Amino acid sequence: MITRELAEKLYRTMCEIREFELAASHHYKEGDLPGFIHLSLGQEACAAGACATLTDADYIASNHRGHGHCLAKGASPRHMMAELFAKKEGYGKGRGGSMHIADVSKGVLGANGIVGQSMGLGLGAALSLQVRKKSDCVIAFFGEGASSTGIAHEAMNMAAIWKLPIIFFCESNRYAELSPYSAHVSLETIAPRAASYGFPGVTINGEDVFEVHDAVHRAAERARSGMGPTLIEAKASRWHGHYEGDPQVYKTKEERDNPSTFDPIAFFETRLAGVVGLNAKELERIRDRAKATIVDAVQWASTLSEPSSEAIYEDVYES
Ligand SMILES: Cc1ncc(C[n+]2csc(CCOP(=O)(O)OP(=O)(O)O)c2C)c(N)n1
Ligand SMILES: [Mg+2]
């Protein structure tokens, strides 16, 4: 059941993710952010809807396209932006960058540059919850490309055998790196793969934040009550290239020129807001606050200092 309060939260989170990603894109083009960044523009409803079902005691394991997951799970926009700007106050002290953001106090176990590893990491966290007899659960976020890796199948098999409290959340965003879905997946949907391990798999509209919330809420209840994993495949759309700066020559010109044909935020504004009685003025107020939060994060991050070169030897284990 989506209350008005929950709908406001879902919308605010989607707007914060959108503003964060637009700001990151802008500052990347300006040359302010070192390294690679992968943006989740167009996929905001997945992170917002899924994480709104969780508490701080639940965990998420994220992938290389993880800004939205971390924000939605409660990581600080300031400290995330500081990490992207490679500043000392960033989550990784400015040395990890976009793909290595973690905040254990919020249950964010880490973004991850190794495709598929969010599933292994999430599996370990779920086993730990089971051993400690907790009723919390884990979401492992991954892409449809990652769904064909060896670790994906090992993790799903083990989670099924041990009935671990984990939700395998696949953001099926039409591409894996530069390859379209049909070039690397033989099925029309990923969800039926769950059947081969004996647990439920569902395909949902990842652009409808209410639908995402509903599916993950059910899966979380199943996980918390000891019934084991669920695979959720959310069909979504990756607006930008694989990484910022990707010329996207593998997309049609039409797709490149109109990336926002499917817009989960516009869908919320035109179709979902009315269901819970949110009007245009209220939406504008929430959007403005989200924007102000990200403007503040960028301003804060850009004034901080970089780590010293000696800091590269800190936090390194010696044998
Ligand atoms: C183990 C491993 N193999 C290959 C890569 C290179 N790589 C980075 S992202 C990516 C595609 C991932 O596609 P998908 O899982 O659909 O996620 P998306 O980028 O679409 O969010 C690949 C092959 C990697 N980082 N790690
Ligand atoms: Mg993909």
Short mmCIF file of C-alpha atoms and ligand atoms in Angstrom, two decimals:
data_model
loop_
_atom_site.label_atom_id
_atom_site.label_comp_id
_atom_site.label_asym_id
_atom_site.label_seq_id
_atom_site.Cartn_x
_atom_site.Cartn_y
_atom_site.Cartn_z
CA MET A 1 0.00 0.00 0.00
CA ILE A 2 1.58 3.29 -1.12
CA THR A 3 0.73 6.11 1.27
CA ARG A 4 1.09 9.77 0.36
CA GLU A 5 4.10 10.03 2.68
CA LEU A 6 5.82 7.08 0.99
CA ALA A 7 5.04 8.49 -2.47
CA GLU A 8 6.68 11.79 -1.48
CA LYS A 9 9.76 9.91 -0.31
CA LEU A 10 9.95 7.89 -3.53
CA TYR A 11 9.65 11.02 -5.65
CA ARG A 12 12.21 12.94 -3.55
CA THR A 13 14.71 10.08 -3.84
CA MET A 14 14.26 9.82 -7.62
CA CYS A 15 14.75 13.59 -7.96
CA GLU A 16 17.91 13.50 -5.80
CA ILE A 17 19.36 10.71 -7.91
CA ARG A 18 18.51 12.57 -11.13
CA GLU A 19 20.12 15.80 -9.86
CA PHE A 20 23.16 13.95 -8.54
CA GLU A 21 23.73 12.21 -11.88
CA LEU A 22 23.19 15.38 -13.92
CA ALA A 23 25.69 17.23 -11.70
CA ALA A 24 28.19 14.36 -11.99
CA SER A 25 27.80 14.36 -15.79
CA HIS A 26 28.38 18.11 -15.93
CA HIS A 27 31.46 18.08 -13.70
CA TYR A 28 32.87 15.06 -15.49
CA LYS A 29 32.69 16.97 -18.79
CA GLU A 30 34.37 19.95 -17.08
CA GLY A 31 37.27 17.67 -16.11
CA ASP A 32 36.61 18.01 -12.36
CA LEU A 33 36.18 14.27 -11.67
CA PRO A 34 39.06 11.83 -12.27
CA GLY A 35 38.51 8.22 -13.35
CA PHE A 36 35.46 6.66 -14.93
CA ILE A 37 31.83 7.25 -13.99
CA HIS A 38 28.74 5.23 -15.02
CA LEU A 39 25.44 7.01 -14.55
CA SER A 40 22.00 5.65 -13.72
CA LEU A 41 19.96 8.37 -15.45
CA GLY A 42 16.68 6.72 -16.52
CA GLN A 43 16.94 4.02 -13.83
CA GLU A 44 15.98 6.16 -10.80
CA ALA A 45 12.78 4.24 -10.03
CA CYS A 46 14.70 0.99 -9.50
CA ALA A 47 16.96 2.29 -6.74
CA ALA A 48 14.29 4.48 -5.12
CA GLY A 49 11.53 1.87 -5.13
CA ALA A 50 13.74 -1.00 -3.99
CA CYS A 51 15.59 0.75 -1.17
CA ALA A 52 12.45 2.36 0.27
CA THR A 53 11.42 -1.11 1.48
CA LEU A 54 14.57 -1.42 3.63
CA THR A 55 15.79 -0.15 7.01
CA ASP A 56 19.35 0.87 7.97
CA ALA A 57 19.83 -2.67 9.34
CA ASP A 58 19.23 -4.22 5.92
CA TYR A 59 22.10 -4.37 3.44
CA ILE A 60 22.65 -3.58 -0.19
CA ALA A 61 25.49 -4.65 -2.44
CA SER A 62 25.86 -2.48 -5.51
CA ASN A 63 27.63 -2.48 -8.86
CA HIS A 64 29.57 -0.03 -11.05
CA ARG A 65 26.35 1.95 -11.76
CA GLY A 66 25.69 2.47 -8.10
CA HIS A 67 25.19 6.16 -7.28
CA GLY A 68 21.41 5.76 -7.17
CA HIS A 69 21.53 2.66 -4.96
CA CYS A 70 23.80 4.37 -2.42
CA LEU A 71 21.75 7.59 -2.30
CA ALA A 72 18.48 5.68 -1.97
CA LYS A 73 19.87 3.59 0.90
CA GLY A 74 20.78 6.75 2.81
CA ALA A 75 24.41 7.50 1.94
CA SER A 76 25.32 11.17 2.25
CA PRO A 77 25.21 13.15 -1.04
CA ARG A 78 28.03 15.37 0.30
CA HIS A 79 30.41 12.51 1.06
CA MET A 80 29.52 10.74 -2.18
CA MET A 81 30.15 13.85 -4.24
CA ALA A 82 33.41 14.45 -2.34
CA GLU A 83 34.52 10.94 -3.36
CA LEU A 84 33.71 11.66 -7.01
CA PHE A 85 35.73 14.88 -6.74
CA ALA A 86 38.57 12.77 -5.19
CA LYS A 87 38.61 14.77 -1.95
CA LYS A 88 39.81 13.67 1.50
CA GLU A 89 36.29 13.85 3.00
CA GLY A 90 34.92 11.39 0.43
CA TYR A 91 33.71 7.93 1.45
CA GLY A 92 37.00 6.39 0.29
CA LYS A 93 39.12 9.38 1.37
CA GLY A 94 39.18 10.41 -2.28
CA ARG A 95 41.05 7.31 -3.40
CA GLY A 96 38.26 4.94 -4.43
CA GLY A 97 36.07 7.01 -6.74
CA SER A 98 32.59 6.43 -8.07
CA MET A 99 32.75 2.62 -8.15
CA HIS A 100 33.87 2.12 -4.54
CA ILE A 101 31.36 3.96 -2.40
CA ALA A 102 30.40 2.26 0.87
CA ASP A 103 28.71 3.36 4.10
CA VAL A 104 28.36 0.42 6.46
CA SER A 105 26.41 2.53 8.99
CA LYS A 106 23.62 2.71 6.37
CA GLY A 107 23.98 -0.89 5.23
CA VAL A 108 25.70 0.12 1.98
CA LEU A 109 28.27 -2.65 1.71
CA GLY A 110 29.85 -1.18 -1.37
CA ALA A 111 29.62 -0.42 -5.03
CA ASN A 112 31.77 -2.75 -7.08
CA GLY A 113 33.62 -2.61 -10.38
CA ILE A 114 33.80 -6.38 -10.88
CA VAL A 115 30.71 -7.40 -12.81
CA GLY A 116 28.63 -9.93 -10.85
CA GLN A 117 30.42 -9.54 -7.54
CA SER A 118 27.52 -7.68 -5.91
CA MET A 119 25.79 -11.06 -5.92
CA GLY A 120 28.65 -12.80 -4.14
CA LEU A 121 29.00 -9.97 -1.63
CA GLY A 122 25.25 -9.90 -1.04
CA LEU A 123 25.18 -13.67 -0.60
CA GLY A 124 27.82 -13.48 2.14
CA ALA A 125 25.90 -10.75 3.94
CA ALA A 126 22.70 -12.80 3.71
CA LEU A 127 24.47 -15.85 5.16
CA SER A 128 25.78 -13.71 8.00
CA LEU A 129 22.23 -12.48 8.76
CA GLN A 130 20.97 -16.05 8.81
CA VAL A 131 23.79 -17.26 11.10
CA ARG A 132 23.14 -14.32 13.46
CA LYS A 133 19.38 -15.14 13.40
CA LYS A 134 18.43 -11.64 12.22
CA SER A 135 15.23 -10.82 10.38
CA ASP A 136 16.95 -8.30 8.10
CA CYS A 137 17.57 -8.85 4.40
CA VAL A 138 19.88 -7.97 1.51
CA ILE A 139 19.38 -6.60 -1.98
CA ALA A 140 22.10 -7.38 -4.52
CA PHE A 141 21.83 -5.00 -7.48
CA PHE A 142 23.25 -6.09 -10.82
CA GLY A 143 22.66 -5.70 -14.55
CA GLU A 144 21.34 -8.15 -17.11
CA GLY A 145 24.91 -8.49 -18.38
CA ALA A 146 26.02 -9.66 -14.93
CA SER A 147 23.17 -12.17 -14.83
CA SER A 148 25.16 -14.47 -17.14
CA THR A 149 28.35 -14.55 -15.06
CA GLY A 150 29.39 -17.64 -13.15
CA ILE A 151 29.07 -15.93 -9.77
CA ALA A 152 25.42 -15.07 -10.54
CA HIS A 153 24.51 -18.75 -10.88
CA GLU A 154 26.65 -19.88 -7.96
CA ALA A 155 25.06 -17.20 -5.76
CA MET A 156 21.50 -18.02 -6.82
CA ASN A 157 22.08 -21.74 -6.33
CA MET A 158 23.56 -21.33 -2.86
CA ALA A 159 20.92 -18.79 -1.78
CA ALA A 160 18.21 -21.25 -2.83
CA ILE A 161 19.74 -24.24 -1.04
CA TRP A 162 20.22 -22.35 2.21
CA LYS A 163 17.05 -20.20 1.86
CA LEU A 164 19.07 -17.04 2.41
CA PRO A 165 17.36 -13.66 2.94
CA ILE A 166 18.44 -12.06 -0.34
CA ILE A 167 16.74 -10.33 -3.25
CA PHE A 168 18.54 -10.53 -6.57
CA PHE A 169 17.54 -7.26 -8.23
CA CYS A 170 18.44 -7.15 -11.92
CA GLU A 171 18.28 -3.75 -13.59
CA SER A 172 17.70 -4.83 -17.17
CA ASN A 173 18.64 -1.62 -18.95
CA ARG A 174 18.89 -2.87 -22.56
CA TYR A 175 22.70 -2.84 -22.80
CA ALA A 176 25.72 -4.47 -21.21
CA GLU A 177 28.61 -2.16 -21.97
CA LEU A 178 28.27 -1.71 -25.76
CA SER A 179 26.21 -4.86 -26.49
CA PRO A 180 22.42 -4.80 -26.85
CA TYR A 181 20.36 -7.23 -24.76
CA SER A 182 19.65 -9.59 -27.68
CA ALA A 183 23.39 -10.05 -28.31
CA HIS A 184 24.08 -11.58 -24.91
CA VAL A 185 20.82 -12.99 -23.46
CA SER A 186 18.99 -15.86 -25.15
CA LEU A 187 15.71 -15.35 -23.25
CA GLU A 188 13.28 -12.45 -23.60
CA THR A 189 13.37 -11.97 -19.86
CA ILE A 190 15.87 -12.88 -17.14
CA ALA A 191 13.30 -13.82 -14.50
CA PRO A 192 12.68 -17.45 -15.65
CA ARG A 193 16.27 -18.30 -14.68
CA ALA A 194 15.14 -18.32 -11.04
CA ALA A 195 12.95 -21.36 -11.74
CA SER A 196 16.02 -23.51 -12.36
CA TYR A 197 17.01 -22.91 -8.73
CA GLY A 198 13.47 -23.31 -7.39
CA PHE A 199 12.64 -19.80 -6.26
CA PRO A 200 10.32 -17.13 -7.72
CA GLY A 201 11.41 -14.79 -10.49
CA VAL A 202 9.34 -11.84 -11.69
CA THR A 203 9.71 -9.29 -14.45
CA ILE A 204 8.41 -5.83 -13.63
CA ASN A 205 8.25 -2.35 -15.16
CA GLY A 206 11.34 -0.67 -13.69
CA GLU A 207 10.07 2.74 -14.72
CA ASP A 208 7.08 2.52 -12.36
CA VAL A 209 8.38 3.23 -8.87
CA PHE A 210 5.19 1.94 -7.22
CA GLU A 211 5.50 -1.38 -9.06
CA VAL A 212 9.16 -1.68 -8.05
CA HIS A 213 8.33 -0.95 -4.42
CA ASP A 214 5.51 -3.47 -4.39
CA ALA A 215 7.62 -6.27 -5.89
CA VAL A 216 10.58 -5.68 -3.57
CA HIS A 217 8.31 -5.34 -0.54
CA ARG A 218 6.88 -8.81 -1.24
CA ALA A 219 10.34 -10.27 -1.83
CA ALA A 220 11.63 -8.68 1.40
CA GLU A 221 8.76 -10.18 3.40
CA ARG A 222 9.58 -13.58 1.91
CA ALA A 223 13.27 -13.15 2.76
CA ARG A 224 12.61 -11.94 6.32
CA SER A 225 10.32 -14.85 7.06
CA GLY A 226 12.94 -17.45 6.13
CA MET A 227 11.45 -18.44 2.77
CA GLY A 228 14.56 -17.54 0.79
CA PRO A 229 15.49 -15.54 -2.28
CA THR A 230 13.57 -13.87 -5.09
CA LEU A 231 14.84 -12.73 -8.47
CA ILE A 232 13.35 -9.45 -9.66
CA GLU A 233 14.08 -8.25 -13.16
CA ALA A 234 13.19 -4.59 -13.61
CA LYS A 235 13.02 -3.48 -17.25
CA ALA A 236 14.54 -0.03 -17.45
CA SER A 237 16.39 2.24 -19.79
CA ARG A 238 19.97 3.54 -19.61
CA TRP A 239 19.86 7.07 -20.97
CA HIS A 240 23.57 7.79 -21.24
CA GLY A 241 26.43 5.72 -22.59
CA HIS A 242 28.00 2.86 -20.68
CA TYR A 243 30.43 5.39 -19.20
CA GLU A 244 30.42 9.17 -19.48
CA GLY A 245 32.11 10.09 -22.74
CA ASP A 246 30.98 6.88 -24.50
CA PRO A 247 30.15 7.99 -28.09
CA GLN A 248 27.37 5.32 -28.23
CA VAL A 249 27.91 4.45 -31.89
CA TYR A 250 26.14 1.14 -31.25
CA LYS A 251 22.81 2.95 -30.67
CA THR A 252 20.58 4.28 -33.45
CA LYS A 253 20.70 8.03 -33.97
CA GLU A 254 17.07 8.24 -32.87
CA GLU A 255 17.85 6.50 -29.59
CA ARG A 256 20.89 8.71 -29.01
CA ASP A 257 18.88 11.88 -29.71
CA ASN A 258 15.85 10.88 -27.59
CA PRO A 259 17.23 9.06 -24.57
CA SER A 260 14.36 10.08 -22.31
CA THR A 261 11.51 8.36 -24.15
CA PHE A 262 10.98 6.37 -20.95
CA ASP A 263 11.28 8.67 -17.99
CA PRO A 264 10.37 7.27 -14.56
CA ILE A 265 10.15 10.77 -13.07
CA ALA A 266 7.81 12.06 -15.78
CA PHE A 267 5.79 8.84 -15.38
CA PHE A 268 5.47 9.57 -11.67
CA GLU A 269 4.41 13.16 -12.31
CA THR A 270 1.80 12.36 -14.96
CA ARG A 271 0.48 8.97 -13.82
CA LEU A 272 1.33 8.16 -10.20
CA ALA A 273 1.23 11.46 -8.29
CA GLY A 274 -2.51 11.83 -8.79
CA VAL A 275 -3.18 8.39 -7.28
CA VAL A 276 -1.99 9.65 -3.87
CA GLY A 277 -3.24 13.22 -4.34
CA LEU A 278 0.09 15.03 -4.90
CA ASN A 279 -0.40 18.18 -6.95
CA ALA A 280 1.97 20.08 -9.28
CA LYS A 281 2.90 22.64 -6.64
CA GLU A 282 3.83 19.95 -4.13
CA LEU A 283 5.89 18.12 -6.72
CA GLU A 284 7.74 21.33 -7.57
CA ARG A 285 8.55 21.92 -3.89
CA ILE A 286 9.99 18.39 -3.52
CA ARG A 287 11.99 18.75 -6.76
CA ASP A 288 13.43 22.11 -5.66
CA ARG A 289 14.53 20.66 -2.32
CA ALA A 290 16.20 17.72 -4.04
CA LYS A 291 18.03 20.10 -6.34
CA ALA A 292 19.17 22.25 -3.40
CA THR A 293 20.57 19.16 -1.63
CA ILE A 294 22.73 18.30 -4.64
CA VAL A 295 23.82 21.91 -5.27
CA ASP A 296 24.97 21.96 -1.64
CA ALA A 297 26.84 18.65 -2.08
CA VAL A 298 28.68 19.94 -5.15
CA GLN A 299 29.57 23.26 -3.51
CA TRP A 300 30.88 21.50 -0.41
CA ALA A 301 32.85 18.92 -2.38
CA SER A 302 34.46 21.43 -4.69
CA THR A 303 35.89 23.51 -1.84
CA LEU A 304 37.64 20.58 -0.07
CA SER A 305 41.27 19.61 -0.45
CA GLU A 306 42.70 16.55 -2.17
CA PRO A 307 44.51 13.80 -0.25
CA SER A 308 48.28 14.12 -0.11
CA SER A 309 50.31 11.76 -2.30
CA GLU A 310 51.59 10.00 0.87
CA ALA A 311 47.98 9.03 1.67
CA ILE A 312 48.28 6.29 -0.93
CA TYR A 313 50.18 4.26 1.70
CA GLU A 314 47.46 4.69 4.37
CA ASP A 315 44.97 1.88 5.13
CA VAL A 316 47.17 -0.62 3.29
CA TYR A 317 47.78 -3.94 5.03
CA GLU A 318 51.37 -5.09 5.24
CA SER A 319 52.22 -8.74 5.56
C1 LIG B 1 34.32 -9.53 -14.30
C2 LIG B 1 34.22 -8.39 -15.24
N1 LIG B 1 34.11 -8.59 -16.56
C3 LIG B 1 34.00 -7.55 -17.42
C4 LIG B 1 34.03 -6.26 -16.94
C5 LIG B 1 33.86 -5.08 -17.92
N2 LIG B 1 32.48 -4.55 -17.80
C6 LIG B 1 32.22 -3.49 -17.04
S1 LIG B 1 30.58 -3.13 -17.03
C7 LIG B 1 30.23 -4.40 -18.07
C8 LIG B 1 28.81 -4.67 -18.53
C9 LIG B 1 27.86 -4.79 -17.43
O1 LIG B 1 26.55 -4.85 -17.96
P1 LIG B 1 25.32 -4.96 -17.02
O2 LIG B 1 25.56 -6.01 -16.01
O3 LIG B 1 24.12 -5.10 -17.88
O4 LIG B 1 25.32 -3.55 -16.23
P2 LIG B 1 25.04 -2.07 -16.80
O5 LIG B 1 26.38 -1.51 -17.17
O6 LIG B 1 24.14 -2.18 -17.97
O7 LIG B 1 24.44 -1.33 -15.67
C10 LIG B 1 31.38 -5.11 -18.41
C11 LIG B 1 31.40 -6.29 -19.31
C12 LIG B 1 34.16 -6.07 -15.55
N3 LIG B 1 34.18 -4.85 -15.01
N4 LIG B 1 34.24 -7.13 -14.72
MG MG B 2 22.80 -3.64 -18.56
#
